[in-house]
């Protein structure tokens, strides 16, 4: 069995994430709203989005398993919860969020593939990226995956007579519609050198994460767009070290830079033990786009209930961020997927995370 990583982003101190990864409704039109970037709009504006798509399971039983039988039962339970979370239906809901705002670039975390079968498991139960792109096509929007950071590709036995395999991916998709072309170049994907190792009934397993980036040009102006998904588990030394790697490697450019992702560092609570990672990013020359526009709004993005059926939103922590370095102007930034109208036909939240969409005015080329 290969290295694994838990894909659950509960509040940043939750141990649960560390262990699982062992293992449209058609809508033809959307109101653009005052914040929408119209096709053919300002050539100096760029719209970006970040969204953790969420695997769909409560992973705490995996962390609590002490024996192989307990672990197999926990994997079975997680698999059933994933299916019950309707990944394709939720991906269609995320597609509707994208269709409302039409971002040029989207950072996605936990856009996973779930497979079943005998080792190696090859029967696809769900593929969130494939479902998302297909839903966007049905809505008349066309996006392509440009940079994919493969995290874990691992499987574990269940009590059902077959294995469950999870392929964890963080990635960047770009809009390729003729009316709003974005030229993408210098695609980079890099795993972090530092990861964590966790004990399980199957033996020790190492987590794996990294970053992906593209250099994007629109209206003759170029900037670097980076996504990542930092380690969430205590004591957070790994998280901070990964953030240092991110700054040293992914942002090593003279171009303006936008970081967008699930950083698992609580930006709205200085008392939280993950806050030093957020402060490090600011101290490294980055500005939090949310704070520019909403200095008194905490803007929480995590987390809904594990089964996504909580009737009222339970978002508490702001860990999904859009940060920038360079002379960008923040024209708008808002959350998506956090309102009742965003829920799926089955009554599910699209993810346990809200997404974040930001419209930024690009720096003039001479400001690089």
Coordinates of C-alpha atoms in Angstrom, one line a residue:
X1 CA 0.0 0.0 0.0
X2 CA 1.3 3.4 -0.9
X3 CA 1.6 6.5 1.2
X4 CA -1.7 7.9 2.3
X5 CA -3.2 11.2 3.4
X6 CA -6.5 12.0 5.2
X7 CA -8.6 14.3 3.0
X8 CA -10.9 15.7 5.7
X9 CA -10.4 19.4 6.5
X10 CA -12.3 19.8 9.7
X11 CA -11.1 22.6 12.0
X12 CA -7.3 22.7 11.6
X13 CA -6.5 20.9 14.8
X14 CA -8.5 17.8 13.9
X15 CA -6.4 14.6 13.8
X16 CA -8.9 12.9 11.6
X17 CA -7.5 14.2 8.3
X18 CA -4.2 12.4 8.8
X19 CA -5.6 8.9 8.4
X20 CA -8.4 8.4 5.9
X21 CA -6.5 8.6 2.8
X22 CA -5.2 5.2 3.6
X23 CA -7.6 4.2 2.3
X24 CA -27.5 18.7 -12.2
X25 CA -29.8 19.5 -12.1
X26 CA -29.3 21.4 -15.4
X27 CA -29.5 25.2 -15.1
X28 CA -29.3 27.2 -18.3
X29 CA -28.9 30.7 -17.0
X30 CA -27.6 32.5 -13.9
X31 CA -27.9 36.0 -12.6
X32 CA -24.6 37.6 -13.1
X33 CA -25.0 40.1 -10.2
X34 CA -23.1 43.2 -9.5
X35 CA -19.9 41.3 -8.9
X36 CA -19.8 39.2 -12.0
X37 CA -17.0 39.7 -14.5
X38 CA -18.7 39.9 -17.9
X39 CA -17.2 38.3 -20.9
X40 CA -15.1 40.9 -22.7
X41 CA -14.9 42.9 -19.5
X42 CA -11.8 44.8 -18.3
X43 CA -8.7 43.3 -19.7
X44 CA -6.8 44.3 -16.5
X45 CA -9.1 42.2 -14.3
X46 CA -8.7 38.6 -13.3
X47 CA -11.2 36.4 -11.4
X48 CA -9.9 33.5 -9.3
X49 CA -11.6 31.0 -7.1
X50 CA -10.6 28.4 -4.5
X51 CA -12.8 25.5 -3.5
X52 CA -12.2 22.4 -1.3
X53 CA -14.6 19.8 -2.9
X54 CA -14.5 17.5 0.2
X55 CA -14.3 13.7 0.0
X56 CA -17.6 13.3 1.8
X57 CA -16.9 11.2 5.0
X58 CA -16.4 11.5 8.7
X59 CA -12.9 10.2 9.1
X60 CA -12.5 10.2 12.9
X61 CA -13.2 6.5 13.2
X62 CA -10.2 5.8 11.1
X63 CA -8.0 7.7 13.5
X64 CA -9.5 5.8 16.4
X65 CA -9.1 2.3 15.0
X66 CA -6.8 0.2 17.1
X67 CA -7.0 -3.2 15.3
X68 CA -7.2 -4.3 11.7
X69 CA -10.8 -5.3 12.0
X70 CA -11.7 -1.9 13.5
X71 CA -9.8 -0.2 10.7
X72 CA -11.6 -2.3 8.0
X73 CA -14.9 -1.4 9.6
X74 CA -14.0 2.3 9.6
X75 CA -12.9 2.2 5.9
X76 CA -16.3 0.5 5.1
X77 CA -18.2 3.2 7.0
X78 CA -16.2 6.0 5.3
X79 CA -16.9 4.5 1.9
X80 CA -20.6 4.3 2.5
X81 CA -20.6 7.9 3.8
X82 CA -18.8 9.0 0.6
X83 CA -21.4 7.4 -1.6
X84 CA -24.2 8.9 0.6
X85 CA -22.7 12.4 0.1
X86 CA -23.5 12.2 -3.6
X87 CA -20.1 13.4 -5.0
X88 CA -21.4 13.9 -8.6
X89 CA -24.4 15.9 -7.4
X90 CA -22.2 18.1 -5.2
X91 CA -19.7 18.6 -8.1
X92 CA -22.7 19.8 -10.2
X93 CA -23.5 22.3 -7.4
X94 CA -19.9 23.6 -7.5
X95 CA -20.3 23.9 -11.2
X96 CA -23.2 26.2 -10.7
X97 CA -21.1 28.3 -8.3
X98 CA -18.5 28.6 -11.0
X99 CA -21.1 29.4 -13.6
X100 CA -22.4 32.3 -11.5
X101 CA -19.0 34.0 -11.4
X102 CA -17.1 32.6 -14.3
X103 CA -13.6 32.7 -12.7
X104 CA -10.7 32.6 -15.1
X105 CA -8.8 30.2 -12.8
X106 CA -10.0 27.8 -10.1
X107 CA -7.9 26.2 -7.4
X108 CA -9.5 22.9 -6.3
X109 CA -8.6 20.7 -3.3
X110 CA -9.8 17.2 -2.6
X111 CA -11.0 16.6 -6.2
X112 CA -10.7 12.9 -5.5
X113 CA -11.3 9.7 -7.4
X114 CA -12.8 6.7 -5.4
X115 CA -12.3 3.2 -6.8
X116 CA -13.3 -0.2 -5.6
X117 CA -12.2 -3.8 -6.5
X118 CA -9.4 -6.3 -5.8
X119 CA -5.9 -4.8 -5.6
X120 CA -5.4 -2.7 -7.6
X121 CA -9.0 -1.4 -7.4
X122 CA -10.0 0.0 -10.8
X123 CA -13.8 0.4 -10.7
X124 CA -14.5 4.1 -10.4
X125 CA -17.3 5.0 -7.9
X126 CA -16.8 8.7 -8.2
X127 CA -14.4 11.2 -9.9
X128 CA -15.1 14.7 -8.7
X129 CA -13.0 16.4 -11.3
X130 CA -14.6 14.5 -14.2
X131 CA -18.1 15.2 -12.8
X132 CA -17.3 18.9 -12.3
X133 CA -16.0 19.4 -15.9
X134 CA -18.9 17.5 -17.4
X135 CA -21.4 19.7 -15.4
X136 CA -19.6 22.8 -16.6
X137 CA -19.9 21.6 -20.2
X138 CA -23.6 21.1 -19.7
X139 CA -23.9 24.7 -18.6
X140 CA -22.1 25.9 -21.7
X141 CA -18.8 26.7 -19.9
X142 CA -15.5 25.0 -20.7
X143 CA -12.6 24.5 -18.3
X144 CA -9.6 22.3 -18.5
X145 CA -7.2 20.9 -15.9
X146 CA -3.9 22.6 -16.2
X147 CA -1.8 21.5 -13.2
X148 CA -2.6 18.5 -11.1
X149 CA -0.8 17.8 -7.8
X150 CA -1.3 14.1 -7.1
X151 CA -1.3 13.5 -3.3
X152 CA -2.2 10.0 -2.3
X153 CA -3.1 7.0 -4.4
X154 CA -3.8 4.3 -1.9
X155 CA -6.3 1.6 -1.0
X156 CA -7.4 -0.3 2.0
X157 CA -9.5 -3.4 2.7
X158 CA -13.1 -3.2 3.8
X159 CA -15.6 -5.6 5.3
X160 CA -17.4 -5.7 1.9
X161 CA -15.1 -8.2 0.2
X162 CA -13.3 -5.5 -1.9
X163 CA -10.8 -2.7 -1.4
X164 CA -11.5 1.0 -1.5
X165 CA -8.9 3.1 -3.3
X166 CA -8.7 6.9 -3.1
X167 CA -6.7 9.1 -5.4
X168 CA -6.3 12.6 -3.8
X169 CA -5.7 15.5 -6.0
X170 CA -5.2 19.3 -5.7
X171 CA -5.3 21.1 -9.0
X172 CA -5.9 24.2 -11.1
X173 CA -8.5 24.4 -13.8
X174 CA -8.6 27.3 -16.3
X175 CA -11.5 28.7 -18.4
X176 CA -10.9 28.0 -22.1
X177 CA -14.0 29.7 -23.6
X178 CA -13.2 31.8 -26.6
X179 CA -14.8 34.9 -25.1
X180 CA -12.4 34.9 -22.1
X181 CA -9.1 33.2 -23.1
X182 CA -6.4 32.8 -20.5
X183 CA -3.0 31.8 -21.7
X184 CA -1.3 29.4 -19.3
X185 CA 2.4 28.6 -19.3
X186 CA 5.2 27.4 -17.0
X187 CA 3.0 24.7 -15.4
X188 CA 4.7 23.4 -12.1
X189 CA 3.8 20.7 -9.7
X190 CA 5.9 20.0 -6.6
X191 CA 5.4 17.8 -3.6
X192 CA 6.6 19.1 -0.2
X193 CA 9.8 17.6 1.1
X194 CA 8.4 17.6 4.7
X195 CA 5.4 15.4 5.4
X196 CA 4.1 13.6 8.4
X197 CA 4.1 9.9 9.3
X198 CA 1.2 8.4 11.3
X199 CA 0.7 5.0 12.9
X200 CA -2.2 2.8 11.7
X201 CA -3.2 -0.8 12.3
X202 CA -1.7 -1.5 8.8
X203 CA 1.7 0.0 9.8
X204 CA 3.1 3.6 9.5
X205 CA 1.9 5.7 6.7
X206 CA 3.3 9.0 5.4
X207 CA 1.1 11.9 4.4
X208 CA 1.8 13.7 1.1
X209 CA 1.0 17.1 -0.1
X210 CA 2.4 19.8 -2.3
X211 CA 1.6 22.8 -4.6
X212 CA 0.7 23.4 -8.2
X213 CA 1.1 26.6 -10.2
X214 CA 0.7 28.2 -13.6
X215 CA 1.8 31.5 -15.1
X216 CA -1.3 33.0 -16.5
X217 CA -1.5 35.9 -19.0
X218 CA -4.7 37.9 -19.8
X219 CA -4.9 41.2 -21.4
X220 CA -1.1 41.2 -21.9
X221 CA -0.4 40.9 -18.2
X222 CA 1.1 37.9 -16.5
X223 CA 1.0 36.6 -12.9
X224 CA 1.6 33.3 -11.1
X225 CA -1.3 31.4 -9.7
X226 CA -0.6 28.8 -7.0
X227 CA -2.7 26.4 -5.1
X228 CA -1.9 24.2 -2.1
X229 CA -3.4 22.2 0.8
X230 CA -1.3 22.4 3.9
X231 CA -1.1 19.7 6.6
X232 CA -3.8 20.3 9.2
X233 CA -2.7 18.1 12.1
X234 CA -0.9 19.1 15.4
X235 CA 1.6 20.1 16.5
X236 CA 1.6 22.1 13.2
X237 CA 5.4 22.1 12.8
X238 CA 4.9 20.3 9.4
X239 CA 2.3 22.9 8.3
X240 CA 4.7 25.8 9.0
X241 CA 7.6 24.0 7.3
X242 CA 5.4 23.4 4.3
X243 CA 4.4 27.0 4.2
X244 CA 8.1 27.9 4.2
X245 CA 8.7 25.6 1.3
X246 CA 5.8 27.1 -0.5
X247 CA 7.1 30.6 -0.2
X248 CA 10.7 29.6 -1.1
X249 CA 9.8 27.5 -4.2
X250 CA 6.4 28.4 -5.6
X251 CA 6.7 32.1 -5.2
X252 CA 10.3 32.4 -6.3
X253 CA 9.5 34.7 -9.2
X254 CA 9.5 38.4 -10.1
X255 CA 5.9 38.0 -11.4
X256 CA 3.0 39.1 -9.2
X257 CA 1.7 36.1 -7.3
X258 CA -1.7 34.9 -6.2
X259 CA -1.9 32.0 -3.6
X260 CA -5.3 30.3 -3.4
X261 CA -6.2 27.2 -1.4
X262 CA -7.1 25.4 1.8
X263 CA -4.2 26.5 4.0
X264 CA -5.6 25.0 7.2
X265 CA -4.4 28.0 9.1
X266 CA -7.2 29.9 10.9
X267 CA -7.0 33.5 9.7
X268 CA -9.9 34.7 11.9
X269 CA -8.6 33.6 15.3
X270 CA -5.1 34.8 16.5
X271 CA -5.5 32.4 19.5
X272 CA -5.7 29.3 17.3
X273 CA -2.4 27.3 17.3
X274 CA -2.4 27.4 13.4
X275 CA -2.5 31.2 13.3
X276 CA 1.4 31.5 13.2
X277 CA 1.3 29.9 9.7
X278 CA -1.1 32.6 8.5
X279 CA 1.1 35.3 10.1
X280 CA 4.1 33.8 8.4
X281 CA 2.5 34.1 5.0
X282 CA 1.6 37.8 5.7
X283 CA 5.2 38.4 6.9
X284 CA 6.5 36.9 3.6
X285 CA 5.0 39.8 1.7
X286 CA 1.5 38.6 1.0
X287 CA -1.8 40.4 1.5
X288 CA -5.0 38.7 2.5
X289 CA -7.6 39.8 -0.1
X290 CA -10.5 39.1 2.2
X291 CA -9.2 41.5 4.9
X292 CA -8.8 44.2 2.3
X293 CA -12.5 44.2 1.4
X294 CA -13.9 42.8 4.7
X295 CA -11.8 44.0 7.6
X296 CA -14.5 43.4 10.2
X297 CA -16.1 40.3 8.7
X298 CA -14.6 37.0 9.8
X299 CA -15.8 35.3 6.6
X300 CA -15.6 31.6 7.9
X301 CA -15.2 28.9 5.2
X302 CA -15.0 25.7 7.3
X303 CA -16.7 23.4 8.2
X304 CA -20.2 22.0 7.6
X305 CA -21.2 18.7 9.3
X306 CA -19.4 15.6 7.9
X307 CA -22.7 14.3 6.3
X308 CA -23.4 17.8 4.9
X309 CA -27.0 17.7 6.0
X310 CA -26.8 20.3 8.8
X311 CA -29.9 22.5 8.3
X312 CA -28.0 25.7 9.3
X313 CA -24.5 26.6 8.1
X314 CA -21.9 25.7 10.8
X315 CA -18.9 27.5 9.2
X316 CA -16.6 28.8 11.9
X317 CA -13.0 29.0 10.7
X318 CA -11.6 31.0 7.8
X319 CA -8.9 28.7 6.3
X320 CA -9.6 29.0 2.6
X321 CA -7.7 32.0 1.5
X322 CA -6.8 34.2 -1.5
X323 CA -3.5 35.9 -0.9
X324 CA -1.5 38.1 -3.2
X325 CA 1.9 39.8 -3.6
X326 CA 2.2 42.7 -6.0
X327 CA 0.2 45.8 -6.9
X328 CA -3.1 44.1 -7.3
X329 CA -6.3 45.9 -6.5
X330 CA -9.0 43.9 -4.8
X331 CA -12.3 44.8 -6.7
X332 CA -14.4 42.1 -5.0
X333 CA -14.1 39.0 -2.9
X334 CA -17.0 36.9 -1.6
X335 CA -17.8 33.4 -0.5
X336 CA -19.9 30.8 -2.4
X337 CA -21.6 27.6 -1.4
X338 CA -22.5 28.9 2.0
X339 CA -26.1 29.9 1.5
X340 CA -29.3 27.8 1.6
X341 CA -29.9 28.3 -2.1
X342 CA -26.5 26.7 -2.8
X343 CA -27.6 23.3 -1.5
X344 CA -28.1 20.3 -3.8
X345 CA -31.5 18.8 -4.7
X346 CA -30.8 16.2 -2.1
X347 CA -30.4 18.9 0.6
X348 CA -26.6 18.6 0.8
X349 CA -24.1 21.4 1.1
X350 CA -21.8 21.3 -1.9
X351 CA -18.8 20.8 0.3
X352 CA -17.9 21.1 4.0
X353 CA -16.0 24.2 2.9
X354 CA -17.3 27.4 1.3
X355 CA -15.5 28.5 -1.8
X356 CA -13.9 32.0 -2.2
X357 CA -14.1 34.1 -5.4
X358 CA -11.9 37.2 -5.9
X359 CA -11.8 39.7 -8.7
X360 CA -8.4 41.4 -8.8
X361 CA -7.2 44.2 -11.0
X362 CA -3.8 43.1 -12.4
X363 CA -0.7 45.1 -11.8
X364 CA 0.6 47.2 -14.7
X365 CA 3.5 45.3 -16.3
X366 CA 6.1 47.9 -15.1
X367 CA 5.2 47.1 -11.4
X368 CA 6.7 43.6 -11.6

